[in-house]
mmCIF file of C-alpha atoms in Angstrom:
data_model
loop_
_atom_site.group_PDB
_atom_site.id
_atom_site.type_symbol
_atom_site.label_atom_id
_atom_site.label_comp_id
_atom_site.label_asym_id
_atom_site.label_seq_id
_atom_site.Cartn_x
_atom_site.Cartn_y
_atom_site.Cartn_z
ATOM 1 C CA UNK A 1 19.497 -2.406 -15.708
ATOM 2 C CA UNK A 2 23.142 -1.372 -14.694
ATOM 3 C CA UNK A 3 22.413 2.467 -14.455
ATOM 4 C CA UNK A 4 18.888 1.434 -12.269
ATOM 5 C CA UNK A 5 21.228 -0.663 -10.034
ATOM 6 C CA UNK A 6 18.773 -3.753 -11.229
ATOM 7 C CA UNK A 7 19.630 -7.402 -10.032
ATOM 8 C CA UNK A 8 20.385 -8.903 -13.391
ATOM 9 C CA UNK A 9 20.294 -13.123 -13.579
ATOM 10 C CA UNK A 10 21.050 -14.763 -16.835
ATOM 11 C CA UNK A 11 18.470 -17.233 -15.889
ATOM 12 C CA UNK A 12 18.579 -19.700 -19.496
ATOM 13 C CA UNK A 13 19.888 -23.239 -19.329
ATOM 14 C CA UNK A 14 24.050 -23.771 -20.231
ATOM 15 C CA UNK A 15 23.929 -23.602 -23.808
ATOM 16 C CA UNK A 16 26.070 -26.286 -23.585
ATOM 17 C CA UNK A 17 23.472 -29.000 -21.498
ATOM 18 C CA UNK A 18 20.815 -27.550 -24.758
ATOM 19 C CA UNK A 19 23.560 -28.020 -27.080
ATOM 20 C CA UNK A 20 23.942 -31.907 -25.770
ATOM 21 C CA UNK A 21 19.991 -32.474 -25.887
ATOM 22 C CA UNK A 22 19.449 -30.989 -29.019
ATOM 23 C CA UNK A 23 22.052 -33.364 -30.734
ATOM 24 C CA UNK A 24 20.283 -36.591 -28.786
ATOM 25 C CA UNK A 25 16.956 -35.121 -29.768
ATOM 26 C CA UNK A 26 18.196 -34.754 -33.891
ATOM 27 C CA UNK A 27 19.551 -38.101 -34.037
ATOM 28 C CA UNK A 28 16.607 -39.904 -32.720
ATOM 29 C CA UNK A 29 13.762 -37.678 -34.766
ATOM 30 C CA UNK A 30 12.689 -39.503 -37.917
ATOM 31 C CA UNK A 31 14.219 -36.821 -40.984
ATOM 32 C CA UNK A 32 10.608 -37.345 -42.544
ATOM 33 C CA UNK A 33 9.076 -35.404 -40.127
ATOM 34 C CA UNK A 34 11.784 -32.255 -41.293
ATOM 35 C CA UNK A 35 10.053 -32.314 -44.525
ATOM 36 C CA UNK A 36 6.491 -32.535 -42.680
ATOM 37 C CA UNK A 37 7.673 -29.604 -40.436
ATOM 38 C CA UNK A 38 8.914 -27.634 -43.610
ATOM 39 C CA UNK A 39 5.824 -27.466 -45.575
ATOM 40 C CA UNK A 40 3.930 -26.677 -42.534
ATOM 41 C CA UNK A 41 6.255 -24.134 -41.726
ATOM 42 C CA UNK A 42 5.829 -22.721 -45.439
ATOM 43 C CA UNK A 43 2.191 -23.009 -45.468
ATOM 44 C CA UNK A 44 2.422 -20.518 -41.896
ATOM 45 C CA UNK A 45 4.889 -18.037 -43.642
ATOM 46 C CA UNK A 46 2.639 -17.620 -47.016
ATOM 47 C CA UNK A 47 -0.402 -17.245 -44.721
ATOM 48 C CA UNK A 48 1.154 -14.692 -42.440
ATOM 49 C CA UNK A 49 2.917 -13.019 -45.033
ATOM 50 C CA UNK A 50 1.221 -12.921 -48.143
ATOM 51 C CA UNK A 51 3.361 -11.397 -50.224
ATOM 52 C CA UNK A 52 5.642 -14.481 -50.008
ATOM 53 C CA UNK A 53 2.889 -16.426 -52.591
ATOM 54 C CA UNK A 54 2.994 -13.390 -54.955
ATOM 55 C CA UNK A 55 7.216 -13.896 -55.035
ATOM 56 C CA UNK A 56 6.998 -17.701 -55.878
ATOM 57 C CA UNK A 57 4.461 -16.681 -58.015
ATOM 58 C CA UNK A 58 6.638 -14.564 -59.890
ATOM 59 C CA UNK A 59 9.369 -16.946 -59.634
ATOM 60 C CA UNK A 60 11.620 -14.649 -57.924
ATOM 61 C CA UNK A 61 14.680 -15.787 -55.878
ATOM 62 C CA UNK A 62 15.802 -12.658 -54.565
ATOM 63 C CA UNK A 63 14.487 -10.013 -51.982
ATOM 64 C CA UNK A 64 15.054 -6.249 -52.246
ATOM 65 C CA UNK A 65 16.561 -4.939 -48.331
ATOM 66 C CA UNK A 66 13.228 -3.446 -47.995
ATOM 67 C CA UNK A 67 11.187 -6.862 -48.860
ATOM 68 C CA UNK A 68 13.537 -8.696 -46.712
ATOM 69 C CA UNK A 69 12.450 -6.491 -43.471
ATOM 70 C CA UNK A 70 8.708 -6.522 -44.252
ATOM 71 C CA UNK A 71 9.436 -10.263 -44.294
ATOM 72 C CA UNK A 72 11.073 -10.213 -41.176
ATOM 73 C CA UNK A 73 8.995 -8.181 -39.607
ATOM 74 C CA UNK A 74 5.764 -10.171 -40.662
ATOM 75 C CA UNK A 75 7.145 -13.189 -39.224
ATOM 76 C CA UNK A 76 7.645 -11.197 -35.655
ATOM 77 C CA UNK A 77 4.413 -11.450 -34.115
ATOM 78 C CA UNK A 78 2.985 -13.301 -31.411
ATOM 79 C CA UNK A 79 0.106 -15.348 -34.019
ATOM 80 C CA UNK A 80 3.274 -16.265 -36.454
ATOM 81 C CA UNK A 81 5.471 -17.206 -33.199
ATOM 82 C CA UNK A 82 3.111 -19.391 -31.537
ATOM 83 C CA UNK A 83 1.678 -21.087 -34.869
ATOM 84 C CA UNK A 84 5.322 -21.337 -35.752
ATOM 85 C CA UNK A 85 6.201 -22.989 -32.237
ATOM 86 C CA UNK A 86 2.620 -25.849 -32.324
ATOM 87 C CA UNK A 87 4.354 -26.900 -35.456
ATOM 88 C CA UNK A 88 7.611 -27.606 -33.864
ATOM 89 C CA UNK A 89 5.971 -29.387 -31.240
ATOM 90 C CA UNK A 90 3.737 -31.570 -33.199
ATOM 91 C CA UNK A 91 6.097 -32.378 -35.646
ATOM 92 C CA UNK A 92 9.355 -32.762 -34.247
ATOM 93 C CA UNK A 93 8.477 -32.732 -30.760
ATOM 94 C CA UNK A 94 12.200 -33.654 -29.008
ATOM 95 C CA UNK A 95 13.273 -31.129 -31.056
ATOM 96 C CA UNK A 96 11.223 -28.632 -29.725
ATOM 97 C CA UNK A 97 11.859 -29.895 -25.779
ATOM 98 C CA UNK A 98 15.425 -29.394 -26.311
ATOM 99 C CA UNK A 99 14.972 -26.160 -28.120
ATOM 100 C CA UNK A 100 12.229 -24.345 -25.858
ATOM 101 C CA UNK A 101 10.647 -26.808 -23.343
ATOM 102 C CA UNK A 102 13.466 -27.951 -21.336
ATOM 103 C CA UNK A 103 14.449 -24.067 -21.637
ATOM 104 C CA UNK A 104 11.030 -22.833 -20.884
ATOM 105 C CA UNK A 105 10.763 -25.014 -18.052
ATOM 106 C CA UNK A 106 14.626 -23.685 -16.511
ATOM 107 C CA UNK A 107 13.800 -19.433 -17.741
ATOM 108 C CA UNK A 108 10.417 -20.538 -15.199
ATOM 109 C CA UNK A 109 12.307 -22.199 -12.361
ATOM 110 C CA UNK A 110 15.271 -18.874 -12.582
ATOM 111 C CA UNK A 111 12.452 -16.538 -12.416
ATOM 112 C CA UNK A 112 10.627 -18.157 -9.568
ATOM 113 C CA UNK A 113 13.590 -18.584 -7.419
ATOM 114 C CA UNK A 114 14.521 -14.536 -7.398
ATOM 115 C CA UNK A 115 14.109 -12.671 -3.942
ATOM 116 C CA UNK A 116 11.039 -12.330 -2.757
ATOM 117 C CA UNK A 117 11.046 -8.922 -2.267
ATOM 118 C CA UNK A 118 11.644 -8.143 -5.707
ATOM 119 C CA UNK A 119 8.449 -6.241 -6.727
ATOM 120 C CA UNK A 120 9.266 -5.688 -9.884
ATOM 121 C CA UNK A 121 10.602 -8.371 -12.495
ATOM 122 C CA UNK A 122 11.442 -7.757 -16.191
ATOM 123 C CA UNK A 123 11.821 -10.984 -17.579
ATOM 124 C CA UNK A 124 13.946 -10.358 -21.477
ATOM 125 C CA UNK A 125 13.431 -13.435 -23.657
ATOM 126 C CA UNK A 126 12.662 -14.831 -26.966
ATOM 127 C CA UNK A 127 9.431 -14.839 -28.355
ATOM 128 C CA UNK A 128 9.040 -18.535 -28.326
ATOM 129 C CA UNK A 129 9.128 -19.005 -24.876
ATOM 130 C CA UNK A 130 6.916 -16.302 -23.524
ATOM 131 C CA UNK A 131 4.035 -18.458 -23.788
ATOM 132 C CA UNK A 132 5.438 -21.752 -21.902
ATOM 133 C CA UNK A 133 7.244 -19.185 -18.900
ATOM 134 C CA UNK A 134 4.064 -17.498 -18.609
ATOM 135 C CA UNK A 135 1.942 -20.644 -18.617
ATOM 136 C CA UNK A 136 4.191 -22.263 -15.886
ATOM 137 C CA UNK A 137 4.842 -18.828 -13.661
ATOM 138 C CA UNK A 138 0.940 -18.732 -13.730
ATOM 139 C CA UNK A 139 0.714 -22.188 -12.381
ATOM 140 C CA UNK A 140 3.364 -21.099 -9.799
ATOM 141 C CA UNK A 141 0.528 -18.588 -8.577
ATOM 142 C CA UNK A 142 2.768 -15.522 -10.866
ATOM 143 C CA UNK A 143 0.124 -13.115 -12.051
ATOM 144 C CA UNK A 144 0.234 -12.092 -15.923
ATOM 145 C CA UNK A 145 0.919 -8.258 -16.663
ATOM 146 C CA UNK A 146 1.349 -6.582 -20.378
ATOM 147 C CA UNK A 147 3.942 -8.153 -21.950
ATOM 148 C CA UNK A 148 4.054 -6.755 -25.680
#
């Protein structure tokens, strides 16, 4: 962006404000619903990446490098994200608000507010919030382009 002479905006809430709402939103979220959120998020894993059944399985407790960045790699996609993300919201769901709502919502207002003669916007994010920025830019009349 520097050597293009881009307009770059750090456009994500103070990780401090996130910080604050994230501690509110632990204290008041029932701990059962960790353990609910867990197995969910275990059942998503062995059905994304399959090979994670076959290591239980074997009852092995270690990863080569190589197994560790299939792993990692499996669990990068869009499907895995946004499976991984309804389970956040369902189970813990002020968790997930102060983790990627609230955020969401702030990454949408940032990128709406920019110049409007800007004709050209490359919006840099985690995976976990492409779907919420998108949804609310769209409502914002924001047309969707090729974002993977």
């Amino acid at each position: 962006g520097i050597d293009k002479n881009a307009l770059i905006v750090l456009g994500d809430q103070r990780i401090d404000v996130t910080y604050k709402r994230l501690g509110k939103a632990l204290q008041s979220t029932d701990k059962t619903k960790f353990e609910r959120l867990d197995a969910t998020l275990n059942d998503i894993t062995k059905q994304q990446v399959p090979v994670v059944e076959k290591w239980e399985q074997e009852g092995r407790r270690r990863m080569r490098a190589s197994e560790v960045r299939q792993y990692v790699e499996s669990l990068k996609t869009v499907d895995t994200t946004t499976q991984m993300m309804d389970a956040f919201k369902k189970e813990v769901p002020a968790v997930w608000k102060a983790m990627v709502g609230e955020r969401d919502a702030v990454l949408a207002r940032n990128l709406n507010a920019l110049p409007s003669q800007l004709h050209t916007v490359v919006a840099v994010m985690g995976l976990g919030h492409i779907r919420g920025v998108q949804k609310i830019l769209q409502g914002k009349g924001w047309r969707a382009v090729s974002i993977y």
